[in-house]
mmCIF file of C-alpha atoms and ligand atoms in Angstrom:
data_model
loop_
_atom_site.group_PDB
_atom_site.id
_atom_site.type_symbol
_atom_site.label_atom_id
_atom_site.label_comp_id
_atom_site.label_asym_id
_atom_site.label_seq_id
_atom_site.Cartn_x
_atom_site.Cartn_y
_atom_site.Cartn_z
ATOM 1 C CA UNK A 73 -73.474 -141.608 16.503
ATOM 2 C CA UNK A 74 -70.649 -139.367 14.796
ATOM 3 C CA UNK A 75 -69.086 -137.454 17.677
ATOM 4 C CA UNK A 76 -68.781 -133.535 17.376
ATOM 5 C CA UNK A 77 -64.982 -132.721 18.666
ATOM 6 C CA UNK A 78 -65.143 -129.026 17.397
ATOM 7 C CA UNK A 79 -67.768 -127.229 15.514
ATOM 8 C CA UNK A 80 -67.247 -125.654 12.792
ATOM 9 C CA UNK A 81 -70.113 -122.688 11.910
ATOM 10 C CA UNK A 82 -67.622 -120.566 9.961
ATOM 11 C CA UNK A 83 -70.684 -118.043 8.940
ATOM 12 C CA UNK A 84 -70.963 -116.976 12.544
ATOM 13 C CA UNK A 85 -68.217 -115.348 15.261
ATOM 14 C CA UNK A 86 -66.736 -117.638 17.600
ATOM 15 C CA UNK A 87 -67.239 -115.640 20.293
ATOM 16 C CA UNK A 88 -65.401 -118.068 22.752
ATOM 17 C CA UNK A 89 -64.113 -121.415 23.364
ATOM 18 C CA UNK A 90 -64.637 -123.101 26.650
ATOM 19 C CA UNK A 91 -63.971 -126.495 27.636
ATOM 20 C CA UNK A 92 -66.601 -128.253 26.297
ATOM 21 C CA UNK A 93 -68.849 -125.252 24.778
ATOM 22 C CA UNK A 94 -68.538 -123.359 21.146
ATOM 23 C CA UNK A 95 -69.999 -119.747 21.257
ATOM 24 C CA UNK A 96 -71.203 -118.153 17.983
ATOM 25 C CA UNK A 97 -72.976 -114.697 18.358
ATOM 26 C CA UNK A 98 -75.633 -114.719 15.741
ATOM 27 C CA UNK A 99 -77.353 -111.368 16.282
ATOM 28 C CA UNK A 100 -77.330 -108.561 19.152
ATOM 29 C CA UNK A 101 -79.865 -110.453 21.011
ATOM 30 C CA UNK A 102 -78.908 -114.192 21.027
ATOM 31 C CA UNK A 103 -75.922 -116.702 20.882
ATOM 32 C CA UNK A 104 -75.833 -120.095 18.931
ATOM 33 C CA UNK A 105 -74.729 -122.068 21.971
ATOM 34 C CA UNK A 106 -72.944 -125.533 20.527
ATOM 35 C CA UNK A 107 -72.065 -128.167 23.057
ATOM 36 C CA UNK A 108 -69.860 -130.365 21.895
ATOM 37 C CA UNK A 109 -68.941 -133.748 22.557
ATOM 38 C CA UNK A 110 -65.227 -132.916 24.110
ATOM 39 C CA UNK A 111 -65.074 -133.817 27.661
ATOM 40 C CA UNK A 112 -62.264 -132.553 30.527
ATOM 41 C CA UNK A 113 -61.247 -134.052 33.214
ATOM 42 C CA UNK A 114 -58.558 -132.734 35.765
ATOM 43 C CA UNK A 115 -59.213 -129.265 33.453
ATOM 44 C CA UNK A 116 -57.579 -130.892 30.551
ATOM 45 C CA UNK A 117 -59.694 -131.477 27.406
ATOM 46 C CA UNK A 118 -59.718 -134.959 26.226
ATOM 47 C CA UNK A 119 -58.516 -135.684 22.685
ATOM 48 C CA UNK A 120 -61.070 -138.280 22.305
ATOM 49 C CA UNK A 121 -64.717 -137.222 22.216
ATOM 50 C CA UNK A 122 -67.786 -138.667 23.864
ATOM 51 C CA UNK A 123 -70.019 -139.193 20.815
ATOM 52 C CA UNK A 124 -73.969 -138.149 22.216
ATOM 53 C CA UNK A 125 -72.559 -136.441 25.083
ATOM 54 C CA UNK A 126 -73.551 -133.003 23.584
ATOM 55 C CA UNK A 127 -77.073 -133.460 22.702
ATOM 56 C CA UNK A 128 -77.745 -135.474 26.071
ATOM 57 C CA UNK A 129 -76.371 -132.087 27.889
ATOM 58 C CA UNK A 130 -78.326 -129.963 25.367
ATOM 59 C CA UNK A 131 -81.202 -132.154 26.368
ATOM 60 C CA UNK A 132 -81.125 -132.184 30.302
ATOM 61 C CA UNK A 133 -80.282 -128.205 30.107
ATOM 62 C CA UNK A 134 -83.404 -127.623 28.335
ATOM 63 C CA UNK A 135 -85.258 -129.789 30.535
ATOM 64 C CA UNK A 136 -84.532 -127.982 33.715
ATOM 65 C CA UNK A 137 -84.896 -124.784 32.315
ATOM 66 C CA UNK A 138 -88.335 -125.639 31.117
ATOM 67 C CA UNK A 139 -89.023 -127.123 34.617
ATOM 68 C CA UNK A 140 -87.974 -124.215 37.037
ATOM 69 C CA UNK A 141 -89.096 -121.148 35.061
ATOM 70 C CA UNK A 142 -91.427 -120.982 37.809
ATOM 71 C CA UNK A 143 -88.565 -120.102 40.091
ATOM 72 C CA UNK A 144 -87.006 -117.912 37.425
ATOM 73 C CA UNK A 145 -86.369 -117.053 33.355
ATOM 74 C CA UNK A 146 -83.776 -118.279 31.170
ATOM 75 C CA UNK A 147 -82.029 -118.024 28.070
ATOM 76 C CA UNK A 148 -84.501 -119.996 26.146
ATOM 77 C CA UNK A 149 -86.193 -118.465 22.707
ATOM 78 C CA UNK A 150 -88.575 -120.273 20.541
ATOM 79 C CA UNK A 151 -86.050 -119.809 17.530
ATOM 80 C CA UNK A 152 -85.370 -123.559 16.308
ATOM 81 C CA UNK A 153 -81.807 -123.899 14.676
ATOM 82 C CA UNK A 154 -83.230 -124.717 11.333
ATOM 83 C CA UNK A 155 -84.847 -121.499 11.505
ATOM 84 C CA UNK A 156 -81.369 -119.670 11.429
ATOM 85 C CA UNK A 157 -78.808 -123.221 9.992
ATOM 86 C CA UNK A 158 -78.425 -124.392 6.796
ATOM 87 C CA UNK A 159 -79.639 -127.754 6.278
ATOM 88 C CA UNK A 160 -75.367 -128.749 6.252
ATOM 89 C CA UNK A 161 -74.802 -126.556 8.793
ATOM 90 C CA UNK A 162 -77.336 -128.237 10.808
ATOM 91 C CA UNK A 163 -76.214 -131.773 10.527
ATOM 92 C CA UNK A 164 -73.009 -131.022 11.021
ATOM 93 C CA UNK A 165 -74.141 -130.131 14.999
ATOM 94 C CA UNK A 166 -76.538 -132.496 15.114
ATOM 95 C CA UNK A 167 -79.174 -131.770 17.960
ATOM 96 C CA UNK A 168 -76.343 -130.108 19.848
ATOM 97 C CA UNK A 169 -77.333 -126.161 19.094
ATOM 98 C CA UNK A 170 -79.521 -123.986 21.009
ATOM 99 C CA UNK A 171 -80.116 -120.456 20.070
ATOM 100 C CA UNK A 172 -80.763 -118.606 23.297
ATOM 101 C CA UNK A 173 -80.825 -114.617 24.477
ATOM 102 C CA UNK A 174 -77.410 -113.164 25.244
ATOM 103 C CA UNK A 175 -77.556 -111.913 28.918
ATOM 104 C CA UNK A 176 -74.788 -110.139 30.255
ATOM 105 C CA UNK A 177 -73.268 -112.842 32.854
ATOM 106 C CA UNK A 178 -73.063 -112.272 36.361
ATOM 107 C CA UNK A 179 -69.125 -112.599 37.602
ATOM 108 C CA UNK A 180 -69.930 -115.567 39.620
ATOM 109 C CA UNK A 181 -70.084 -119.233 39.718
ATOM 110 C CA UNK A 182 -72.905 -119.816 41.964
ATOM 111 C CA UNK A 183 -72.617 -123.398 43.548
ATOM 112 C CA UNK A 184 -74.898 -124.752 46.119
ATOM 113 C CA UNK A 185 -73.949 -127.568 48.337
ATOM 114 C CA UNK A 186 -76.457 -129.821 49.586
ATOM 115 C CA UNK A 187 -74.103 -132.597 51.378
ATOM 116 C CA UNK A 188 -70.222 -133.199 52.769
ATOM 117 C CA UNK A 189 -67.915 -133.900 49.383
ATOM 118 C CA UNK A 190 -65.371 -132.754 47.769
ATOM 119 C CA UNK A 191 -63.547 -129.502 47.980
ATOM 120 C CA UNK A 192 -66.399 -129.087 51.020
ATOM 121 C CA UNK A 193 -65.389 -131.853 53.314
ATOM 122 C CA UNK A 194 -61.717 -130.801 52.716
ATOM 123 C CA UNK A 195 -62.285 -127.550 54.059
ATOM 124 C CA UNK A 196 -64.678 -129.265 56.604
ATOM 125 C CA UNK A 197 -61.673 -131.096 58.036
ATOM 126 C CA UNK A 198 -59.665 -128.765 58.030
ATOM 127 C CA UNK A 199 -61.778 -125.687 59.528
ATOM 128 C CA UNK A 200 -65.131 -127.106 61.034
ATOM 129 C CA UNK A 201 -66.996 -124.701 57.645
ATOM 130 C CA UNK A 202 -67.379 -124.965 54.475
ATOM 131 C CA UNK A 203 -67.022 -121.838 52.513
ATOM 132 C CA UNK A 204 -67.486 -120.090 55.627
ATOM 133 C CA UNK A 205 -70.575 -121.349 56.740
ATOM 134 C CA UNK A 206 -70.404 -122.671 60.686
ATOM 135 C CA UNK A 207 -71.576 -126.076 60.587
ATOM 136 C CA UNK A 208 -72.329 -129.125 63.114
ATOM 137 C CA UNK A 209 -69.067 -130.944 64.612
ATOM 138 C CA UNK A 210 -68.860 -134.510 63.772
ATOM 139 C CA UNK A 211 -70.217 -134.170 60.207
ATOM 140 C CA UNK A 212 -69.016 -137.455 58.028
ATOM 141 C CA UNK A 213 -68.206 -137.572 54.628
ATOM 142 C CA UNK A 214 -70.782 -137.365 52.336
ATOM 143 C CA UNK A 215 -73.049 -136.128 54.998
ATOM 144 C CA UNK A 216 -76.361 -134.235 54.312
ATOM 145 C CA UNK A 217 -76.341 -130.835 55.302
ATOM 146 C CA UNK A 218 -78.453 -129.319 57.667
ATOM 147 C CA UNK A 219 -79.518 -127.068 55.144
ATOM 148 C CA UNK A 220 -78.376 -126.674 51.325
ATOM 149 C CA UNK A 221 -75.610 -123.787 51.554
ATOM 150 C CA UNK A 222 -74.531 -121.128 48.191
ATOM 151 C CA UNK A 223 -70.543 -121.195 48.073
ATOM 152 C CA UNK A 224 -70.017 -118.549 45.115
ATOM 153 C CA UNK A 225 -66.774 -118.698 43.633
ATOM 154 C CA UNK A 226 -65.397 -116.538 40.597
ATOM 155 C CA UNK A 227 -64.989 -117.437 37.060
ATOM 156 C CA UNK A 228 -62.128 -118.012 36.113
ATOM 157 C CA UNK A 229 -59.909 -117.122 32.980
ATOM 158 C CA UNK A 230 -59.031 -119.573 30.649
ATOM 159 C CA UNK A 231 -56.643 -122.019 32.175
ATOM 160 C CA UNK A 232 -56.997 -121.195 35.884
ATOM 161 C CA UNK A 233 -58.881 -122.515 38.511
ATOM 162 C CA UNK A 234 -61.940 -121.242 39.685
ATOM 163 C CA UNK A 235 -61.310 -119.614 43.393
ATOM 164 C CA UNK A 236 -63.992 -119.904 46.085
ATOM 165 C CA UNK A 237 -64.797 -116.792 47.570
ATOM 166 C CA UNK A 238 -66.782 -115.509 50.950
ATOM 167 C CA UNK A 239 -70.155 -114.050 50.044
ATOM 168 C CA UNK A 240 -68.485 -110.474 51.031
ATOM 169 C CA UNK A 241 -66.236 -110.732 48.537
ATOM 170 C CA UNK A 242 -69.249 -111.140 46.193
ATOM 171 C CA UNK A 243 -71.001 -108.465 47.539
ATOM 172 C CA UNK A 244 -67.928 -106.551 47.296
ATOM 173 C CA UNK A 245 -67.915 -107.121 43.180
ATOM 174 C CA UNK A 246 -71.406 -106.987 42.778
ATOM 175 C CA UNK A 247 -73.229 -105.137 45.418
ATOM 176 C CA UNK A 248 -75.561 -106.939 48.167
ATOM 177 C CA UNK A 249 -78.665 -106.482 45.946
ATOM 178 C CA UNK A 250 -78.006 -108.820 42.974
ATOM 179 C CA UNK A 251 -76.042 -111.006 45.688
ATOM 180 C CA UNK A 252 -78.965 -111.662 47.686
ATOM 181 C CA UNK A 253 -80.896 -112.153 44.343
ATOM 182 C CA UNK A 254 -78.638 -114.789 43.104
ATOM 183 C CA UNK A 255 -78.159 -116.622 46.452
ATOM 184 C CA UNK A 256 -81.812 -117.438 46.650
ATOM 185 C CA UNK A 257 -82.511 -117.948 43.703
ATOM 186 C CA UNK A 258 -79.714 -120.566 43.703
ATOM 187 C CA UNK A 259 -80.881 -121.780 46.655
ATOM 188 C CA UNK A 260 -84.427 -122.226 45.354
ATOM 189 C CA UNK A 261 -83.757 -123.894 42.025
ATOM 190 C CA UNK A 262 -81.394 -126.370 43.815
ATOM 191 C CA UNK A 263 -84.179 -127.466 46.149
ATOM 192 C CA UNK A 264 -86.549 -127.478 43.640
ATOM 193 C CA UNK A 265 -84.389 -130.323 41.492
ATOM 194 C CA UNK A 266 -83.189 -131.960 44.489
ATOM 195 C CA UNK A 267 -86.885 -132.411 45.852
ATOM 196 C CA UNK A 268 -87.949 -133.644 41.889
ATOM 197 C CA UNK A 269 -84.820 -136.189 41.707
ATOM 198 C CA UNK A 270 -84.569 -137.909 44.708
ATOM 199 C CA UNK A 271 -88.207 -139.625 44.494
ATOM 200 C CA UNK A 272 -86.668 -140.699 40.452
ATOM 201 C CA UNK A 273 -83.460 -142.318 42.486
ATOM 202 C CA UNK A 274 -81.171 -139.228 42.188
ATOM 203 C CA UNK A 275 -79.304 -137.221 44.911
ATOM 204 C CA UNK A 276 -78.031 -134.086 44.013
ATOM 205 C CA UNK A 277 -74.767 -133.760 45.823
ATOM 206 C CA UNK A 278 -74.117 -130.111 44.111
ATOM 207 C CA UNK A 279 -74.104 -127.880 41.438
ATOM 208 C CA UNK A 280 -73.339 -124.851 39.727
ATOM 209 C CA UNK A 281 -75.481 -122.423 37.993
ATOM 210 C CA UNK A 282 -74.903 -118.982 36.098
ATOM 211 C CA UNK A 283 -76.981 -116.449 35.858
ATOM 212 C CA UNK A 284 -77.251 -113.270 33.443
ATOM 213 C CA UNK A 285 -79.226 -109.557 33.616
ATOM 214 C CA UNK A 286 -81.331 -108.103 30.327
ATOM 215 C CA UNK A 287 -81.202 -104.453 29.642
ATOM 216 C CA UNK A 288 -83.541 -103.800 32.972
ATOM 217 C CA UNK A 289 -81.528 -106.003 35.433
ATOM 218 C CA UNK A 290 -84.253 -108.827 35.334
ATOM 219 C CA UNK A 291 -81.341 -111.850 36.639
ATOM 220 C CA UNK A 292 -81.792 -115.046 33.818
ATOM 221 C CA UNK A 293 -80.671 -118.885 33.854
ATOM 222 C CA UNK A 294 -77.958 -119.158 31.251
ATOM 223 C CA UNK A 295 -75.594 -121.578 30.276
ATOM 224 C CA UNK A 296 -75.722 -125.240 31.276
ATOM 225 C CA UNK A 297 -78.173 -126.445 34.000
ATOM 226 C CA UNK A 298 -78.041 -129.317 36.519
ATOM 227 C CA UNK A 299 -76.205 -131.280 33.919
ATOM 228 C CA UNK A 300 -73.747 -134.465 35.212
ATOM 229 C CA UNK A 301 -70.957 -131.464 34.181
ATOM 230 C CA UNK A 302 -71.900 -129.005 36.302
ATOM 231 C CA UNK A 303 -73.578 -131.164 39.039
ATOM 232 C CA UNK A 304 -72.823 -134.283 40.976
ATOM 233 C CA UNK A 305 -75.552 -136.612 40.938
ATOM 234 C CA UNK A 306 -75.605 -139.801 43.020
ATOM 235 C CA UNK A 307 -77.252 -142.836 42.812
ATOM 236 C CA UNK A 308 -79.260 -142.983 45.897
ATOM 237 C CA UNK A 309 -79.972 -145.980 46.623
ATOM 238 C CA UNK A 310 -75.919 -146.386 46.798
ATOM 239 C CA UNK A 311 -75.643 -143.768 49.018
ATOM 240 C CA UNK A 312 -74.146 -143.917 52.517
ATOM 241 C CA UNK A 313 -73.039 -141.354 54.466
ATOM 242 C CA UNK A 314 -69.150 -141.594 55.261
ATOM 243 C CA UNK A 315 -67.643 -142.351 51.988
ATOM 244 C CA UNK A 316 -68.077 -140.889 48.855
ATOM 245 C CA UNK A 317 -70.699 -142.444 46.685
ATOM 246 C CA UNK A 318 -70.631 -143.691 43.162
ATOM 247 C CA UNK A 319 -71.379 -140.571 40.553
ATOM 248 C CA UNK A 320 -73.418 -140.242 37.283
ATOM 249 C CA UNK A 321 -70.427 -137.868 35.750
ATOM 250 C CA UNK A 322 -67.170 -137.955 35.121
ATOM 251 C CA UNK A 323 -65.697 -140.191 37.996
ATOM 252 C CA UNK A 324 -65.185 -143.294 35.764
ATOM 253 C CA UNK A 325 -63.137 -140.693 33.494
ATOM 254 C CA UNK A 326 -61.108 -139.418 36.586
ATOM 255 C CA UNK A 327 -60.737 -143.026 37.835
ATOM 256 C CA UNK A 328 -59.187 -144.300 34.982
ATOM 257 C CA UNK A 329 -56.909 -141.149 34.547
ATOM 258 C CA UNK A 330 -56.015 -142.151 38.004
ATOM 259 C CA UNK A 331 -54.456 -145.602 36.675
ATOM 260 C CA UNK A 332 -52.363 -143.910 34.385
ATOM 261 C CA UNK A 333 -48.760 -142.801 34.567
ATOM 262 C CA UNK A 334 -50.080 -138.982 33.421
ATOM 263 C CA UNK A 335 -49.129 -135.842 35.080
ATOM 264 C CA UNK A 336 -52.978 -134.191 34.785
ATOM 265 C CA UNK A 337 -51.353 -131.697 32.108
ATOM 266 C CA UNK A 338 -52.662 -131.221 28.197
ATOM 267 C CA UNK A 339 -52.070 -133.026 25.829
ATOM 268 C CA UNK A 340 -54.616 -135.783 27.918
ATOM 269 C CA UNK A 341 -54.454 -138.973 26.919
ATOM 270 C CA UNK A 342 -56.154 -140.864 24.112
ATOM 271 C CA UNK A 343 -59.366 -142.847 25.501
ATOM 272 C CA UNK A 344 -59.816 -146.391 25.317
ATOM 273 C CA UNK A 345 -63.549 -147.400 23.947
ATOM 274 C CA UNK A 346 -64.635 -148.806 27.131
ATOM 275 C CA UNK A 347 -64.044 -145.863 28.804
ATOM 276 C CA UNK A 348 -65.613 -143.607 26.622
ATOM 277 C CA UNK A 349 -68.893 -146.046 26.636
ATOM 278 C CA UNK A 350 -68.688 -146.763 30.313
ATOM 279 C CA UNK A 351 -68.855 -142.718 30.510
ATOM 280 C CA UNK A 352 -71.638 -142.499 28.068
ATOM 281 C CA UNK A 353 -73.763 -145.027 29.648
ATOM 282 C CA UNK A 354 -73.553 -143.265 33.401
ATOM 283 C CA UNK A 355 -74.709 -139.495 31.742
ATOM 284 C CA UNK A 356 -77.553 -141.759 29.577
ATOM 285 C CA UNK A 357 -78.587 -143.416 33.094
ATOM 286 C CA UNK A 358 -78.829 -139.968 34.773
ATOM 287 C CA UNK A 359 -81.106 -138.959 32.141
ATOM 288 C CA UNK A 360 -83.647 -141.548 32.049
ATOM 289 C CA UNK A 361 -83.955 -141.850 35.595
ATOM 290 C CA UNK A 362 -84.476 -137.838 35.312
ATOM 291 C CA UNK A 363 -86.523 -137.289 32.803
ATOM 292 C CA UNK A 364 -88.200 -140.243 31.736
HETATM 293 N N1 ADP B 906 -77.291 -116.914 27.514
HETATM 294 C C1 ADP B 906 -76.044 -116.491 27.676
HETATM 295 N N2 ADP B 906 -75.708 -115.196 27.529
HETATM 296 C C2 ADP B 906 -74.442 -114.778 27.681
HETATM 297 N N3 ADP B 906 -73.401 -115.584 28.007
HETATM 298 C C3 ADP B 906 -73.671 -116.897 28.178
HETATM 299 C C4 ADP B 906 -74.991 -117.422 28.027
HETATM 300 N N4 ADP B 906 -74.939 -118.745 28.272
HETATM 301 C C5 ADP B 906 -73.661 -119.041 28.557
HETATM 302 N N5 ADP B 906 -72.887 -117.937 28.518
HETATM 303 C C6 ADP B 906 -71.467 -117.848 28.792
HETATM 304 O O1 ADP B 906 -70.795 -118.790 27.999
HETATM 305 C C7 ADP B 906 -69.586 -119.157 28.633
HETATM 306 C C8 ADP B 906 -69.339 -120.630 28.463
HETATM 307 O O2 ADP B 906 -67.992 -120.752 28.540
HETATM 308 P P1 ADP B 906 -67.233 -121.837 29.375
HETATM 309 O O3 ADP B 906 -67.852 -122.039 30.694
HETATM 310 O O4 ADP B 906 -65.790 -121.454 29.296
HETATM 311 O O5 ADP B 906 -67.484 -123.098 28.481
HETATM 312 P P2 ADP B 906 -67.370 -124.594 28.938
HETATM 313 O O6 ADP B 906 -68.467 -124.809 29.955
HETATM 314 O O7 ADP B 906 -67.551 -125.323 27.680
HETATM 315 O O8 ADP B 906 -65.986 -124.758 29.523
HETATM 316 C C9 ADP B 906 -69.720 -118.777 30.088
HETATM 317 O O9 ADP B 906 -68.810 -117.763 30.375
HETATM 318 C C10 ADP B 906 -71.150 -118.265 30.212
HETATM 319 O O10 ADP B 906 -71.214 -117.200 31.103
HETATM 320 MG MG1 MG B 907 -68.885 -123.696 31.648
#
């Protein structure tokens, strides 16, 4: 497959460029959502695409949208992208387009943690809580957690980190009301997928979602859901609780980075082929043991 680096929809407004993401508005009510094939690591965009990593995130988004609109809806519309493309505009993205409703986002990452790793365990170490939630002494790495906890943090602007914050701080920007809204309903789509993938051979470690209102305040799923970006998903029968396991995401990427003599700072470096297959083949194993 031709990889996708940058799209290039020059009829429509490129609203915004994120890391991996190209945003055309196409009317007042929706966006042309293009996910590219660029991937980042350490926040720096790689110069060498993934080719297929864009329609496999286009893909699993879709899916888990379709599956929890139960819990909650989302940005989905039943407006194909040939119904608004041109036949060349079309193949240029490939299957990488959706057209969804434009929400007005919600000024918070919402992440919910359903085991000891990462930026977690650090603060575990260091203050017996993660995010300031009181947990268990004697908690190992990796460890399940008693119960799956919602860490909000803020988006950031282009370039910075995103910053954890307390959920006071959230209620502070956006009043207890949608607060409580978005931390359980969070909490309820990540227990929802984490109940559906671990029979299939997945854990998921954690994830992120984002969430936009309509005109009435009804709170939607936008953006990217329980993708290998914006989750970490574990093999589980490789897991084992104190160290951290094996991931379907962007670990091989990171791992290799590690070998090199590079300071973590754009321009990244040019990917060999193994790498970029290696990468490939962990997203396309995540898949079919998700949705096959
Ligand atoms: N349905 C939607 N309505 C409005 N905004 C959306 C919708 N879906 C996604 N977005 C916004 O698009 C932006 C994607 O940008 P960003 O996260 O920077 O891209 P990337 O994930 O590629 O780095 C987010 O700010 C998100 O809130
Ligand atoms: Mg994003």
């Amino acid at each position: 497959m031709k990889a996708l680096h940058e799209s290039q929809l020059s009829r429509f407004n490129l609203i915004h460029q994120g890391k991996v993401r190209d945003i055309y508005d196409l009317d007042a009510q929706h966006l042309l959502i293009v996910t590219t094939d660029r991937i980042s690591a350490f926040d720096v965009v790689m110069p060498t695409p993934v080719p297929g990593k864009g329609e496999l995130l286009s893909r699993m988004t879709r899916f888990w949208m379709r599956k929890t609109e139960h819990i909650i809806p989302n940005q989905l519309t039943a407006i194909q992208p040939a119904d608004v493309l041109t036949a060349d505009e079309l193949a240029a993205v490939g299957d990488r387009v959706m057209v969804v409703r434009k929400f007005k986002p919600l000024p918070v990452e919402a992440i919910v943690r359903g085991y000891l790793v990462g930026s977690g365990w650090k603060d575990y170490q260091q203050n017996g809580s993660v995010c300031g939630h009181a947990l268990p002494a004697g908690l190992a790495q990796a460890a399940k957690l008693p119960q799956p906890i919602f860490t909000p943090s803020t988006k950031a602007a282009v370039g910075d980190h995103d910053e954890n914050i307390s959920r006071e701080q959230l209620v502070a920007i956006m009043g207890e009301d949608k607060t409580a809204q978005v931390e359980a309903l969070a909490l309820a789509i990540y227990q929802f997928a984490a109940d559906y993938a671990l029979p299939r051979g997945i854990i998921i470690a954690d994830t992120k979602f984002e969430f936009g209102e309509d005109e009435n305040g009804v709170i939607h799923l936008i953006d990217e859901v329980l993708t290998p970006d914006s989750s970490r998903f574990w093999p589980a029968d490789q897991y084992q609780v104190g160290s951290n396991p094996p991931s379907f995401d962007k670990q091989y990427i990171r791992d290799y980075l590690e070998s090199l003599d590079w300071e973590k700072k754009a321009p990244g470096p040019v990917l060999p082929e193994d790498v970029v297959a290696n990468t490939l083949a962990k997203y396309q194993e995540a898949e079919r043991l998700l949705t096959a």
